[in-house]
Amino acid sequence: MTRMLIIGPPGSGKGTQAERISERLGVVAISTGDIFRANVKGETPLGVEARKYMDNGDFVPDSVTNEMVRSRLSQDDVGHGFLLDGYPRTTAQVGYLDSILAISGHKLDVVLQLTADDGELVTRLLGRAKETGRSDDTEAVIRHRLDLYHGQTEAVVAKYVERGILTQVDGLGRIDEVTDRVMSTIDNPLRISVVSGS
Ligand code: AMP
């Protein structure tokens, strides 16, 4: 049973790694970005609201995001654990997640941070924009998303460092190599470690 978070700047490969890691651990991967995108595609009221923010690279307001996560974490398939991808992104969301977990008497086992430098991330994301046509992958929006990551989400990372559950892994390299690095660090979930590439 593992309850974990994956945190990383846009373009760090966190979505891809979340899928692979959750499969290996036998837990469900929950990506707030994917849930929002599915709602945008389906033109649901949640999607219409979220889109106003996503297209500009802004965070969807907590009033919308927190409730969505609370509802998702109340479903049966999280009974064996979960890997939450893309939440929390602000310290206020950390507090909200704490309160959701406190109700069920659960706590996080490990928080994984994938790292990569901004120059590499911008190059990767501009490449992805050509392949997927994601509306938030233009250069100006990418830079704004990176600024939000440094300005807000790094404070989230700091909180989990304080709690002694953060593991940092270098996100550069082949997808398989990064997955192996991650799996080797979470074998021992309470260790705080920094694993760099070769
Ligand atoms: P991602 O796929 O994780 O990069 O998320 C794509 C977009 O969804 C973000 O740029 C935000 O607009 C929105 N989003 C995803 N997760 C959150 C969150 N925890 N809080 C606010 N907005 C979010």
mmCIF file of C-alpha atoms and ligand atoms in Angstrom:
data_model
loop_
_atom_site.group_PDB
_atom_site.id
_atom_site.type_symbol
_atom_site.label_atom_id
_atom_site.label_comp_id
_atom_site.label_asym_id
_atom_site.label_seq_id
_atom_site.Cartn_x
_atom_site.Cartn_y
_atom_site.Cartn_z
ATOM 1 C CA MET A 1 0.000 0.000 0.000
ATOM 2 C CA THR A 2 1.524 3.287 -1.071
ATOM 3 C CA ARG A 3 0.139 6.776 -0.910
ATOM 4 C CA MET A 4 2.400 9.088 -2.774
ATOM 5 C CA LEU A 5 2.684 12.354 -4.662
ATOM 6 C CA ILE A 6 4.696 13.205 -7.727
ATOM 7 C CA ILE A 7 5.753 16.817 -8.115
ATOM 8 C CA GLY A 8 7.734 18.309 -10.974
ATOM 9 C CA PRO A 9 7.915 21.330 -13.221
ATOM 10 C CA PRO A 10 5.969 21.284 -16.488
ATOM 11 C CA GLY A 11 7.831 19.090 -18.972
ATOM 12 C CA SER A 12 9.672 17.053 -16.343
ATOM 13 C CA GLY A 13 7.877 13.886 -17.489
ATOM 14 C CA LYS A 14 5.861 13.527 -14.304
ATOM 15 C CA GLY A 15 2.729 12.308 -16.132
ATOM 16 C CA THR A 16 4.637 9.572 -17.948
ATOM 17 C CA GLN A 17 6.490 8.539 -14.811
ATOM 18 C CA ALA A 18 3.298 8.603 -12.744
ATOM 19 C CA GLU A 19 1.688 6.062 -15.114
ATOM 20 C CA ARG A 20 4.682 3.743 -14.989
ATOM 21 C CA ILE A 21 5.297 3.981 -11.252
ATOM 22 C CA SER A 22 1.642 3.500 -10.360
ATOM 23 C CA GLU A 23 1.543 0.384 -12.521
ATOM 24 C CA ARG A 24 4.597 -1.066 -10.803
ATOM 25 C CA LEU A 25 3.224 -0.254 -7.360
ATOM 26 C CA GLY A 26 -0.280 -1.475 -8.198
ATOM 27 C CA VAL A 27 -1.947 1.780 -7.206
ATOM 28 C CA VAL A 28 -4.150 4.171 -9.156
ATOM 29 C CA ALA A 29 -2.574 7.283 -10.733
ATOM 30 C CA ILE A 30 -4.661 10.420 -10.371
ATOM 31 C CA SER A 31 -3.633 13.417 -12.455
ATOM 32 C CA THR A 32 -5.485 16.653 -11.783
ATOM 33 C CA GLY A 33 -4.289 17.978 -15.164
ATOM 34 C CA ASP A 34 -5.749 14.909 -16.938
ATOM 35 C CA ILE A 35 -9.059 15.227 -15.082
ATOM 36 C CA PHE A 36 -9.266 18.891 -16.073
ATOM 37 C CA ARG A 37 -8.372 18.129 -19.701
ATOM 38 C CA ALA A 38 -11.017 15.378 -19.893
ATOM 39 C CA ASN A 39 -13.603 17.840 -18.576
ATOM 40 C CA VAL A 40 -12.501 20.526 -21.019
ATOM 41 C CA LYS A 41 -12.846 18.018 -23.853
ATOM 42 C CA GLY A 42 -16.276 16.909 -22.646
ATOM 43 C CA GLU A 43 -17.335 20.562 -22.227
ATOM 44 C CA THR A 44 -18.643 19.883 -18.729
ATOM 45 C CA PRO A 45 -19.296 22.845 -16.389
ATOM 46 C CA LEU A 46 -16.042 21.979 -14.555
ATOM 47 C CA GLY A 47 -14.201 21.945 -17.886
ATOM 48 C CA VAL A 48 -15.648 25.265 -19.003
ATOM 49 C CA GLU A 49 -14.522 26.823 -15.702
ATOM 50 C CA ALA A 50 -11.063 25.185 -15.706
ATOM 51 C CA ARG A 51 -10.327 26.164 -19.280
ATOM 52 C CA LYS A 52 -10.415 29.879 -18.436
ATOM 53 C CA TYR A 53 -7.286 29.334 -16.354
ATOM 54 C CA MET A 54 -5.526 26.454 -18.098
ATOM 55 C CA ASP A 55 -5.176 28.158 -21.470
ATOM 56 C CA ASN A 56 -3.195 30.950 -19.795
ATOM 57 C CA GLY A 57 -1.112 28.546 -17.712
ATOM 58 C CA ASP A 58 -2.728 29.761 -14.478
ATOM 59 C CA PHE A 59 -3.757 27.519 -11.621
ATOM 60 C CA VAL A 60 -7.418 26.577 -11.511
ATOM 61 C CA PRO A 61 -8.812 28.131 -8.282
ATOM 62 C CA ASP A 62 -8.627 26.042 -5.116
ATOM 63 C CA SER A 63 -12.407 26.180 -4.702
ATOM 64 C CA VAL A 64 -12.693 24.076 -7.862
ATOM 65 C CA THR A 65 -9.544 21.961 -7.598
ATOM 66 C CA ASN A 66 -9.797 20.961 -3.941
ATOM 67 C CA GLU A 67 -13.342 19.718 -4.244
ATOM 68 C CA MET A 68 -12.481 17.729 -7.347
ATOM 69 C CA VAL A 69 -9.589 16.018 -5.547
ATOM 70 C CA ARG A 70 -11.675 15.346 -2.445
ATOM 71 C CA SER A 71 -14.328 13.682 -4.538
ATOM 72 C CA ARG A 72 -11.779 11.615 -6.508
ATOM 73 C CA LEU A 73 -10.036 10.434 -3.329
ATOM 74 C CA SER A 74 -13.343 9.219 -1.914
ATOM 75 C CA GLN A 75 -13.714 6.610 -4.682
ATOM 76 C CA ASP A 76 -13.200 2.918 -4.005
ATOM 77 C CA ASP A 77 -10.173 2.398 -6.239
ATOM 78 C CA VAL A 78 -7.917 4.451 -3.940
ATOM 79 C CA GLY A 79 -8.341 1.820 -1.232
ATOM 80 C CA HIS A 80 -5.064 0.209 -2.282
ATOM 81 C CA GLY A 81 -3.221 3.511 -2.310
ATOM 82 C CA PHE A 82 -2.729 6.217 -4.925
ATOM 83 C CA LEU A 83 -0.200 8.270 -6.773
ATOM 84 C CA LEU A 84 -1.375 11.855 -7.008
ATOM 85 C CA ASP A 85 0.134 13.731 -9.956
ATOM 86 C CA GLY A 86 -0.067 17.524 -10.068
ATOM 87 C CA TYR A 87 -1.647 18.124 -6.651
ATOM 88 C CA PRO A 88 -0.935 19.853 -4.312
ATOM 89 C CA ARG A 89 0.652 22.749 -6.185
ATOM 90 C CA THR A 90 0.224 25.446 -3.489
ATOM 91 C CA THR A 91 0.755 25.405 0.266
ATOM 92 C CA ALA A 92 -3.000 25.976 0.715
ATOM 93 C CA GLN A 93 -3.615 22.761 -1.227
ATOM 94 C CA VAL A 94 -1.139 20.960 1.066
ATOM 95 C CA GLY A 95 -3.322 21.941 4.015
ATOM 96 C CA TYR A 96 -6.446 20.772 2.225
ATOM 97 C CA LEU A 97 -4.902 17.421 1.326
ATOM 98 C CA ASP A 98 -3.817 17.026 4.965
ATOM 99 C CA SER A 99 -7.409 17.519 6.038
ATOM 100 C CA ILE A 100 -8.771 14.983 3.525
ATOM 101 C CA LEU A 101 -6.239 12.384 4.648
ATOM 102 C CA ALA A 102 -6.829 13.120 8.332
ATOM 103 C CA ILE A 103 -10.516 12.203 7.961
ATOM 104 C CA SER A 104 -9.602 8.708 6.813
ATOM 105 C CA GLY A 105 -6.659 8.477 9.255
ATOM 106 C CA HIS A 106 -4.183 8.143 6.397
ATOM 107 C CA LYS A 107 -0.854 9.781 5.721
ATOM 108 C CA LEU A 108 1.480 10.114 2.779
ATOM 109 C CA ASP A 109 4.328 7.629 2.524
ATOM 110 C CA VAL A 110 6.515 9.462 0.058
ATOM 111 C CA VAL A 111 6.622 12.609 -2.046
ATOM 112 C CA LEU A 112 8.681 12.369 -5.189
ATOM 113 C CA GLN A 113 10.084 15.458 -6.863
ATOM 114 C CA LEU A 114 11.377 15.171 -10.425
ATOM 115 C CA THR A 115 13.953 17.830 -11.249
ATOM 116 C CA ALA A 116 15.169 19.345 -14.523
ATOM 117 C CA ASP A 117 16.564 22.744 -15.502
ATOM 118 C CA ASP A 118 14.336 25.371 -17.086
ATOM 119 C CA GLY A 119 16.201 25.567 -20.410
ATOM 120 C CA GLU A 120 15.776 21.839 -20.998
ATOM 121 C CA LEU A 121 12.118 21.998 -19.968
ATOM 122 C CA VAL A 122 11.282 24.802 -22.409
ATOM 123 C CA THR A 123 12.947 22.857 -25.258
ATOM 124 C CA ARG A 124 11.043 19.692 -24.344
ATOM 125 C CA LEU A 125 7.704 21.459 -24.039
ATOM 126 C CA LEU A 126 8.038 23.286 -27.339
ATOM 127 C CA GLY A 127 8.723 19.876 -28.933
ATOM 128 C CA ARG A 128 5.648 18.425 -27.206
ATOM 129 C CA ALA A 129 3.533 21.354 -28.436
ATOM 130 C CA LYS A 130 4.233 20.317 -32.025
ATOM 131 C CA GLU A 131 3.223 16.706 -31.316
ATOM 132 C CA THR A 132 0.151 17.145 -29.125
ATOM 133 C CA GLY A 133 -1.086 20.651 -29.857
ATOM 134 C CA ARG A 134 -1.769 21.231 -26.139
ATOM 135 C CA SER A 135 -3.203 24.724 -25.865
ATOM 136 C CA ASP A 136 -0.992 25.577 -22.871
ATOM 137 C CA ASP A 137 2.289 24.669 -24.600
ATOM 138 C CA THR A 138 3.125 28.020 -26.236
ATOM 139 C CA GLU A 139 6.411 29.614 -25.145
ATOM 140 C CA ALA A 140 4.843 32.487 -23.167
ATOM 141 C CA VAL A 141 2.469 30.132 -21.349
ATOM 142 C CA ILE A 142 5.265 27.608 -20.702
ATOM 143 C CA ARG A 143 7.377 30.340 -19.073
ATOM 144 C CA HIS A 144 4.420 31.420 -16.962
ATOM 145 C CA ARG A 145 3.835 27.825 -15.804
ATOM 146 C CA LEU A 146 7.506 27.537 -14.881
ATOM 147 C CA ASP A 147 7.301 30.803 -12.915
ATOM 148 C CA LEU A 148 4.309 29.461 -10.986
ATOM 149 C CA TYR A 149 6.215 26.269 -10.275
ATOM 150 C CA HIS A 150 9.193 28.164 -8.851
ATOM 151 C CA GLY A 151 7.026 30.742 -7.084
ATOM 152 C CA GLN A 152 4.441 28.435 -5.552
ATOM 153 C CA THR A 153 5.086 24.739 -5.938
ATOM 154 C CA GLU A 154 8.649 24.822 -4.626
ATOM 155 C CA ALA A 155 7.144 25.977 -1.316
ATOM 156 C CA VAL A 156 5.109 22.756 -1.363
ATOM 157 C CA VAL A 157 8.312 20.781 -1.830
ATOM 158 C CA ALA A 158 9.871 22.603 1.128
ATOM 159 C CA LYS A 159 6.978 21.547 3.351
ATOM 160 C CA TYR A 160 7.493 17.876 2.537
ATOM 161 C CA VAL A 161 11.260 18.225 3.062
ATOM 162 C CA GLU A 162 10.445 19.489 6.575
ATOM 163 C CA ARG A 163 8.271 16.435 7.127
ATOM 164 C CA GLY A 164 11.098 14.159 6.010
ATOM 165 C CA ILE A 165 9.175 12.428 3.234
ATOM 166 C CA LEU A 166 10.625 14.084 0.149
ATOM 167 C CA THR A 167 12.697 12.158 -2.360
ATOM 168 C CA GLN A 168 14.271 14.062 -5.220
ATOM 169 C CA VAL A 169 15.134 12.356 -8.495
ATOM 170 C CA ASP A 170 16.842 13.760 -11.581
ATOM 171 C CA GLY A 171 14.200 13.757 -14.326
ATOM 172 C CA LEU A 172 16.675 13.981 -17.203
ATOM 173 C CA GLY A 173 17.543 10.920 -19.212
ATOM 174 C CA ARG A 174 15.723 8.111 -20.955
ATOM 175 C CA ILE A 175 12.218 7.351 -19.663
ATOM 176 C CA ASP A 176 13.285 3.867 -18.494
ATOM 177 C CA GLU A 177 16.324 5.188 -16.681
ATOM 178 C CA VAL A 178 14.258 7.749 -14.796
ATOM 179 C CA THR A 179 11.692 5.096 -13.818
ATOM 180 C CA ASP A 180 14.498 2.862 -12.512
ATOM 181 C CA ARG A 181 15.958 5.741 -10.516
ATOM 182 C CA VAL A 182 12.559 6.439 -8.988
ATOM 183 C CA MET A 183 11.862 2.802 -8.151
ATOM 184 C CA SER A 184 15.247 2.427 -6.484
ATOM 185 C CA THR A 185 14.590 5.420 -4.217
ATOM 186 C CA ILE A 186 11.060 4.516 -3.207
ATOM 187 C CA ASP A 187 12.078 1.034 -2.165
ATOM 188 C CA ASN A 188 12.941 2.749 1.063
ATOM 189 C CA PRO A 189 10.244 5.396 1.297
ATOM 190 C CA LEU A 190 11.265 7.198 4.429
ATOM 191 C CA ARG A 191 14.740 8.004 3.219
ATOM 192 C CA ILE A 192 15.308 11.555 1.979
ATOM 193 C CA SER A 193 17.571 11.167 -0.992
ATOM 194 C CA VAL A 194 18.806 12.933 -4.054
ATOM 195 C CA VAL A 195 19.570 10.656 -6.983
ATOM 196 C CA SER A 196 21.327 12.278 -9.895
ATOM 197 C CA GLY A 197 21.784 10.961 -13.408
ATOM 198 C CA SER A 198 25.115 9.557 -14.564
HETATM 199 P P1 AMP B 1 -0.551 19.412 -15.625
HETATM 200 O O1 AMP B 1 -1.033 18.445 -16.650
HETATM 201 O O2 AMP B 1 -0.295 18.777 -14.298
HETATM 202 O O3 AMP B 1 0.627 20.216 -16.115
HETATM 203 O O4 AMP B 1 -1.741 20.453 -15.392
HETATM 204 C C1 AMP B 1 -2.249 21.231 -16.466
HETATM 205 C C2 AMP B 1 -2.991 22.456 -15.935
HETATM 206 O O5 AMP B 1 -4.109 22.028 -15.126
HETATM 207 C C3 AMP B 1 -2.187 23.382 -15.047
HETATM 208 O O6 AMP B 1 -1.375 24.293 -15.776
HETATM 209 C C4 AMP B 1 -3.314 24.090 -14.279
HETATM 210 O O7 AMP B 1 -3.964 25.044 -15.106
HETATM 211 C C5 AMP B 1 -4.301 22.943 -14.048
HETATM 212 N N1 AMP B 1 -3.997 22.242 -12.782
HETATM 213 C C6 AMP B 1 -3.577 20.943 -12.639
HETATM 214 N N2 AMP B 1 -3.414 20.628 -11.337
HETATM 215 C C7 AMP B 1 -3.733 21.753 -10.634
HETATM 216 C C8 AMP B 1 -3.718 22.094 -9.257
HETATM 217 N N3 AMP B 1 -3.336 21.212 -8.316
HETATM 218 N N4 AMP B 1 -4.112 23.346 -8.903
HETATM 219 C C9 AMP B 1 -4.508 24.240 -9.823
HETATM 220 N N5 AMP B 1 -4.498 24.005 -11.151
HETATM 221 C C10 AMP B 1 -4.118 22.775 -11.558
#
